[in-house]
Coordinates of C-alpha atoms and ligand atoms in Angstrom, one line a residue:
M1462 CA 112.2 31.9 49.1
A1463 CA 112.7 33.8 52.4
E1464 CA 111.1 32.8 55.7
P1465 CA 107.8 34.2 56.5
P1466 CA 108.0 37.4 58.2
G1467 CA 105.7 36.1 61.1
D1468 CA 102.6 34.3 61.8
R1469 CA 100.0 36.9 61.5
I1470 CA 97.2 37.0 58.9
L1471 CA 96.5 39.5 56.2
V1472 CA 92.9 39.7 54.7
T1473 CA 92.4 41.5 51.4
G1474 CA 88.9 42.7 50.5
A1475 CA 88.1 42.4 54.2
L1476 CA 85.1 44.9 54.0
G1477 CA 83.0 42.7 51.6
Q1478 CA 80.4 40.1 52.2
I1479 CA 82.8 37.3 53.2
G1480 CA 85.6 39.4 54.8
T1481 CA 83.2 40.9 57.2
E1482 CA 82.5 37.5 58.8
L1483 CA 85.8 35.7 58.1
V1484 CA 87.8 38.5 59.9
S1485 CA 85.6 38.2 63.0
S1486 CA 86.0 34.5 62.9
L1487 CA 89.8 34.5 62.4
R1488 CA 90.1 37.1 65.2
E1489 CA 88.1 34.8 67.5
S1490 CA 90.6 32.0 66.7
Y1491 CA 93.9 33.8 66.5
G1492 CA 93.5 37.0 68.4
K1493 CA 92.2 40.4 67.3
D1494 CA 95.7 41.9 66.8
N1495 CA 96.9 39.0 64.8
V1496 CA 94.5 39.6 61.8
I1497 CA 95.1 42.6 59.6
A1498 CA 92.1 43.6 57.7
T1499 CA 92.8 45.4 54.4
D1500 CA 90.6 46.9 51.6
I1501 CA 90.6 49.6 48.8
R1502 CA 87.8 51.2 50.6
V1503 CA 87.7 52.6 54.2
P1504 CA 85.3 51.3 56.8
D1505 CA 82.1 53.2 57.5
E1506 CA 82.5 55.7 60.4
E1507 CA 79.4 54.4 62.2
S1508 CA 80.2 50.7 61.7
S1509 CA 81.7 48.6 64.6
F1510 CA 83.6 46.7 62.0
P1511 CA 86.7 46.0 61.6
D1512 CA 87.1 45.9 65.4
G1513 CA 91.0 45.7 65.1
P1514 CA 93.9 46.5 62.9
F1515 CA 92.8 47.9 59.4
S1516 CA 95.0 49.2 56.5
N1517 CA 93.9 50.7 53.2
L1518 CA 95.5 48.6 50.6
S1519 CA 94.8 48.0 46.9
V1520 CA 95.7 44.5 45.7
L1521 CA 97.2 45.8 42.6
D1522 CA 99.7 47.7 44.8
G1523 CA 102.5 45.0 45.0
T1524 CA 104.9 47.2 46.8
G1525 CA 102.4 48.3 49.4
M1526 CA 101.4 44.7 49.8
E1527 CA 104.9 43.6 50.5
K1528 CA 105.5 46.4 53.0
I1529 CA 102.5 45.4 55.1
I1530 CA 103.6 41.8 54.9
Q1531 CA 106.9 42.7 56.2
E1532 CA 106.0 45.4 58.9
E1533 CA 103.1 43.2 60.2
G1534 CA 104.8 39.9 60.3
I1535 CA 102.4 38.1 58.0
G1536 CA 102.5 34.3 57.3
T1537 CA 99.0 33.8 55.8
V1538 CA 96.9 35.7 53.3
Y1539 CA 93.2 35.3 52.8
H1540 CA 92.8 37.0 49.4
L1541 CA 89.1 38.0 49.2
A1542 CA 89.5 41.4 47.0
A1543 CA 87.6 40.9 43.7
I1544 CA 85.1 42.0 41.3
L1545 CA 82.1 39.8 41.2
S1546 CA 80.0 38.6 38.1
A1547 CA 77.4 41.2 37.8
T1548 CA 79.7 44.1 38.1
G1549 CA 82.3 42.1 36.0
E1550 CA 79.7 41.9 33.2
K1551 CA 79.4 45.8 33.3
D1552 CA 83.0 46.4 33.5
P1553 CA 85.0 43.4 32.2
E1554 CA 88.3 45.2 32.0
L1555 CA 88.2 46.2 35.7
C1556 CA 87.2 42.5 36.5
Q1557 CA 90.2 41.1 34.7
R1558 CA 92.5 43.8 36.2
V1559 CA 91.5 43.3 39.9
N1560 CA 90.8 39.6 39.8
V1561 CA 93.8 38.4 37.8
G1562 CA 96.2 41.3 38.6
G1563 CA 95.4 41.1 42.3
T1564 CA 95.8 37.4 42.4
V1565 CA 99.2 37.5 40.7
C1566 CA 100.4 40.2 43.3
V1567 CA 99.3 38.1 46.2
L1568 CA 100.9 34.9 44.7
E1569 CA 104.1 36.7 43.9
A1570 CA 104.4 38.2 47.5
A1571 CA 103.6 34.6 48.8
R1572 CA 106.4 33.3 46.6
D1573 CA 108.8 35.8 48.0
F1574 CA 107.9 35.4 51.5
E1575 CA 106.9 31.8 51.7
L1576 CA 103.2 32.6 52.7
K1577 CA 100.2 30.3 52.9
V1578 CA 97.4 31.5 50.7
F1579 CA 93.6 31.2 50.6
A1580 CA 92.2 32.4 47.4
P1581 CA 88.5 31.5 46.7
S1582 CA 87.2 30.4 43.4
S1583 CA 83.4 30.3 42.5
I1584 CA 80.8 28.0 40.8
A1585 CA 81.3 30.7 38.0
V1586 CA 84.1 28.6 36.6
F1587 CA 81.4 26.5 35.0
G1588 CA 79.8 27.4 31.8
P1589 CA 76.7 26.4 29.7
D1590 CA 78.3 23.0 28.7
S1591 CA 78.6 21.9 32.3
P1592 CA 76.2 19.3 33.6
D1593 CA 73.1 20.3 35.8
I1594 CA 75.1 18.9 38.6
S1595 CA 78.7 19.9 37.9
L1596 CA 81.5 17.6 38.9
Q1597 CA 84.9 18.6 40.1
S1598 CA 86.3 17.4 36.7
S1599 CA 83.5 18.9 34.6
P1600 CA 84.7 21.3 31.8
L1601 CA 85.6 24.7 32.8
N1602 CA 84.3 26.9 29.9
P1603 CA 82.6 29.9 31.5
T1604 CA 81.1 32.7 29.3
T1605 CA 81.4 35.5 31.8
M1606 CA 84.6 37.5 32.4
Y1607 CA 84.2 36.8 36.1
G1608 CA 84.2 33.1 35.5
K1609 CA 87.2 33.3 33.2
T1610 CA 89.2 35.2 35.8
K1611 CA 88.2 32.5 38.4
V1612 CA 89.4 29.7 36.1
T1613 CA 92.7 31.7 35.7
G1614 CA 93.0 32.1 39.4
E1615 CA 92.7 28.3 39.9
I1616 CA 95.4 27.7 37.2
L1617 CA 97.7 30.3 38.7
G1618 CA 97.2 28.8 42.2
L1619 CA 97.9 25.3 41.1
N1620 CA 100.9 26.4 39.2
Y1621 CA 102.4 28.3 42.0
W1622 CA 102.1 25.3 44.2
K1623 CA 103.7 22.9 41.6
Q1624 CA 106.4 25.1 40.3
Y1625 CA 107.3 27.2 43.5
G1626 CA 105.9 25.2 46.4
V1627 CA 103.6 28.1 47.4
D1628 CA 100.8 26.4 49.6
V1629 CA 97.6 27.9 47.8
R1630 CA 94.2 26.5 48.7
G1631 CA 90.9 27.4 47.2
L1632 CA 87.1 26.5 47.2
R1633 CA 84.5 27.0 44.4
F1634 CA 82.1 29.0 46.7
P1635 CA 78.5 28.7 45.5
G1636 CA 76.3 31.9 46.0
L1637 CA 76.7 32.9 49.7
I1638 CA 73.7 33.9 51.8
S1639 CA 74.4 36.1 54.9
W1640 CA 72.9 38.9 56.9
K1641 CA 75.9 41.0 58.4
A1642 CA 77.2 42.6 55.2
P1643 CA 75.4 43.2 51.8
A1644 CA 76.2 41.1 48.8
G1645 CA 78.9 42.8 46.6
G1646 CA 77.7 42.8 42.9
G1647 CA 77.2 39.2 42.0
T1648 CA 74.4 37.3 40.2
T1649 CA 73.3 35.4 43.3
D1650 CA 72.7 38.7 45.3
Y1651 CA 68.9 38.2 45.0
A1652 CA 69.1 35.4 47.4
V1653 CA 70.5 37.9 50.0
D1654 CA 68.5 41.0 49.0
I1655 CA 65.1 39.2 49.1
F1656 CA 65.3 38.9 52.9
R1657 CA 65.8 42.4 53.8
A1658 CA 63.1 43.4 51.2
A1659 CA 60.7 40.8 52.7
I1660 CA 61.0 42.0 56.2
E1661 CA 61.2 45.8 55.4
F1662 CA 58.7 46.1 52.6
G1663 CA 56.9 42.8 52.3
H1664 CA 57.8 42.7 48.7
Y1665 CA 60.6 42.1 46.4
E1666 CA 61.4 42.3 42.6
C1667 CA 63.7 39.5 41.8
F1668 CA 66.1 39.9 38.9
V1669 CA 66.0 36.3 37.8
S1670 CA 63.2 34.1 36.8
E1671 CA 61.1 32.0 39.2
D1672 CA 62.5 28.8 37.9
T1673 CA 66.1 29.8 38.2
R1674 CA 68.0 27.0 40.3
L1675 CA 71.6 27.7 41.5
P1676 CA 74.0 26.3 44.0
M1677 CA 73.9 28.3 47.1
M1678 CA 75.4 28.2 50.7
Y1679 CA 74.7 29.9 54.1
M1680 CA 77.7 31.8 55.2
D1681 CA 78.3 29.9 58.4
D1682 CA 79.0 26.8 56.3
A1683 CA 81.3 28.8 54.0
I1684 CA 83.4 30.2 56.9
R1685 CA 83.6 26.7 58.3
A1686 CA 84.7 25.2 55.0
T1687 CA 87.4 28.0 54.7
E1688 CA 88.8 27.2 58.2
R1689 CA 88.6 23.5 57.5
I1690 CA 90.5 23.6 54.2
M1691 CA 93.4 26.0 55.7
E1692 CA 93.6 23.5 58.7
A1693 CA 93.7 20.4 56.4
D1694 CA 97.0 18.5 56.3
L1695 CA 99.1 19.2 53.2
E1696 CA 99.1 15.6 52.1
S1697 CA 95.4 15.3 52.3
L1698 CA 94.9 17.8 49.4
G1699 CA 94.8 16.7 45.8
D1700 CA 95.0 18.6 42.4
S1701 CA 91.7 20.2 43.4
R1702 CA 93.5 22.3 46.0
A1703 CA 93.1 25.6 44.2
G1704 CA 89.3 25.2 43.8
Y1705 CA 87.4 22.4 45.5
N1706 CA 83.7 22.0 44.6
I1707 CA 81.6 22.5 47.9
K1708 CA 77.9 21.7 47.9
G1709 CA 75.5 23.7 50.1
I1710 CA 71.8 24.1 49.1
S1711 CA 70.2 24.1 45.6
F1712 CA 66.9 25.8 45.1
T1713 CA 65.0 28.0 42.5
A1714 CA 64.3 31.6 43.2
G1715 CA 60.5 30.6 43.5
E1716 CA 61.0 28.0 46.1
L1717 CA 63.1 30.5 48.2
A1718 CA 60.4 33.0 47.9
D1719 CA 57.7 30.3 48.9
K1720 CA 59.8 29.4 51.9
I1721 CA 60.1 33.0 53.0
A1722 CA 56.1 33.4 52.5
E1723 CA 55.7 30.4 54.9
R1724 CA 57.3 32.6 57.7
I1725 CA 56.0 36.1 56.4
P1726 CA 52.5 35.4 55.0
E1727 CA 52.0 38.8 53.5
F1728 CA 55.3 38.6 51.5
T1729 CA 54.9 38.8 47.6
C1730 CA 57.6 38.5 45.0
D1731 CA 57.6 39.5 41.3
F1732 CA 60.2 37.9 39.0
I1733 CA 61.5 40.5 36.5
P1734 CA 64.7 39.1 34.9
D1735 CA 67.4 41.6 33.7
F1736 CA 71.0 41.0 32.3
R1737 CA 71.8 38.8 35.2
Q1738 CA 69.5 36.0 34.0
K1739 CA 72.1 35.1 31.1
V1740 CA 74.8 34.8 33.7
A1741 CA 72.7 32.7 35.9
D1742 CA 71.5 30.4 32.9
S1743 CA 75.1 29.8 32.3
W1744 CA 75.8 28.3 35.7
P1745 CA 74.9 24.8 36.9
N1746 CA 72.0 23.8 39.2
D1747 CA 74.1 22.4 41.7
V1748 CA 77.6 20.8 42.4
D1749 CA 79.0 17.4 43.4
D1750 CA 81.6 17.7 46.1
Q1751 CA 83.0 14.1 46.5
P1752 CA 86.7 15.2 46.4
A1753 CA 86.2 17.8 49.1
R1754 CA 84.3 15.0 51.2
D1755 CA 87.1 12.4 50.5
D1756 CA 90.1 14.7 50.9
W1757 CA 89.3 16.8 54.0
G1758 CA 85.9 15.6 55.2
W1759 CA 83.7 18.5 54.0
K1760 CA 79.9 18.4 54.7
A1761 CA 77.4 21.4 54.8
D1762 CA 75.1 21.8 57.8
Y1763 CA 72.5 24.1 56.6
D1764 CA 69.4 23.1 54.5
L1765 CA 66.9 25.6 53.0
G1766 CA 64.6 25.8 55.9
R1767 CA 67.3 26.2 58.6
M1768 CA 69.0 28.9 56.5
V1769 CA 65.6 30.8 56.0
D1770 CA 65.0 30.8 59.7
E1771 CA 68.4 32.1 60.6
M1772 CA 68.2 34.8 58.0
I1773 CA 64.8 36.0 59.1
S1774 CA 65.5 35.9 62.8
N1775 CA 69.0 37.6 62.5
I1776 CA 67.7 40.5 60.1
S1777 CA 64.4 40.9 62.2
Ligands
LIG1426 P1 82.6 41.6 47.8 O1 82.3 42.3 46.6 O2 81.6 41.6 49.0 O3 84.0 42.0 48.6 C1 85.0 42.3 47.9 C2 85.8 43.4 48.5 O4 86.9 43.7 47.7 C3 85.2 44.7 48.6 O5 85.1 45.1 50.0 C4 85.9 45.7 47.7 O6 86.0 47.1 48.2 C5 87.4 45.0 47.6 N1 88.0 45.3 46.6 C6 87.7 45.6 45.3 N2 88.7 46.0 44.6 C7 89.9 46.0 45.3 C8 91.3 46.2 45.2 N3 91.7 46.5 44.0 N4 92.1 46.1 46.3 C9 91.7 45.6 47.4 N5 90.3 45.5 47.7 C10 89.4 45.7 46.6 O7 83.0 40.0 47.6 P2 82.9 38.8 48.5 O8 81.5 38.3 48.2 O9 83.3 39.0 49.9 O10 83.8 37.8 47.8 C11 85.1 37.5 48.2 C12 85.7 36.4 47.3 O11 84.9 35.3 47.3 C13 86.0 36.8 45.8 O12 87.1 36.3 45.4 C14 84.7 36.3 45.2 O13 84.9 35.9 43.8 C15 84.5 35.1 46.0 N6 83.2 34.4 45.9 C16 82.1 34.9 46.6 C17 80.9 34.4 46.4 C18 79.7 35.2 47.2 O14 78.6 34.7 46.9 N7 80.0 36.0 47.9 C19 80.6 33.3 45.9 C20 81.8 32.7 45.1 C21 83.0 33.2 45.2
LIG1427 C1 78.4 36.0 42.0 O1 77.2 35.9 41.9 O2 79.1 36.7 41.2 C2 79.0 35.3 43.2 C3 79.6 34.1 42.7 C4 78.6 32.8 42.7 O3 80.7 33.8 42.6 N1 78.0 35.3 44.2

C-alpha cells in the first residue's frame, strides 16, 4: 500500500438524502475546501448545495476515482452512492452493479492508497427469519436484492480490513427521516414523504399498511453516529466494524400519522399498500444495538415526538 495522497475527504453519492447533510457537517468540521462532494448526477442549478468542491463521478469508474483521489489529496472516503431497496426491487441488476461494483471500486482504491472508508449498511441486511428485535448477531438472510448487496458490502468491508488492513467502518442505518433532501427510492420513504404531504395538502396516501412497524432514525442522530464511529479508536471496534446495528425510533405508520395529526389536526392519511409492503414485511420491527453502545458509546437522542416536532417546524 502507498501512503494516502493527503488528508482531504471524498464523498460519493453526495447529492442524496444522507450526502446532502453529511457533506455540510463534514465541511463544518474539516473546512469547506477539504471535502470533495461527488455524484453521478450534477447539482440543481437553483440549489445552494453543494456549497464547495464538486466533481461528477460514477463509483463504477475506478480510474476516474483514483485520479480524483490523487489529484485532490484524499485520505478518507465516505461511500454513500447506492441504489436503495424500492428502486432495487424494480431493477435488481442495476442495484447489484452499483452497490457491489461501486463498493469494490472504493475498497480497491482504499487498498491502493491506504484510505480510511465509511461504507453504510442497512437494516435491510435482515430477512423474514430475523427476530422482531434483531440483534447484531441475528441471521442475515435478506430476500431483497438491496439487502443482499448490503450483506455483501459488510462481508467485503470486514475482509478488506482482515486481509489488507483497510480501515473500513459501517453502520446498519435504520430508515432515515430528514427534511433537507428527499428520500432516494427506499421502502422507508413514506416516513419522510408523509410530512411534506401533511403540510402542503393535509393528506397522504401511505404505501404500507397502518400496522407496519420498522426501525427508523432522525438524520441528526445518523450523522452523529457516522462521525462517532469514524472518530472511534481503532482498538475499540470489534468484528461488527463493517455494520454495527444502531437503534433509533421504532413506530408503526399509523402511530406516525397519529403523531402528525396531533400537531396538524386536519391531517388525514389513507393506507394503500403497494409492492413495498412485501419489502417492509421482510424487515425487523426494531434492532438491538448493544455492541455499538459497548464498543464506541452509541446512544440516539431523538424520540418520536421530538423528531415529528423538528420535521414539522423545519418543513413549515
Ligand atoms: P440516496 O438514494 O438519497 O443517494 C444516493 C446517491 O447516489 C444519489 O445522489 C445518486 O445520484 C448517487 N448514485 C447512484 N448511482 C451512482 C453511481 N453509479 N455513481 C455515483 N453516484 C451514484 O441514498 P441515501 O439515502 O443518501 O443513502 C446513502 C447510503 O446510505 C446508501 O448506501 C444506502 O444504502 C445507505 N442507507 C440509507 C438509508 C436511508 O434511509 N436513507 C438507510 C439505510 C442505509
Ligand atoms: C430503504 O428503505 O431502502 C432504506 C434502507 C432502510 O436501507 N431507507
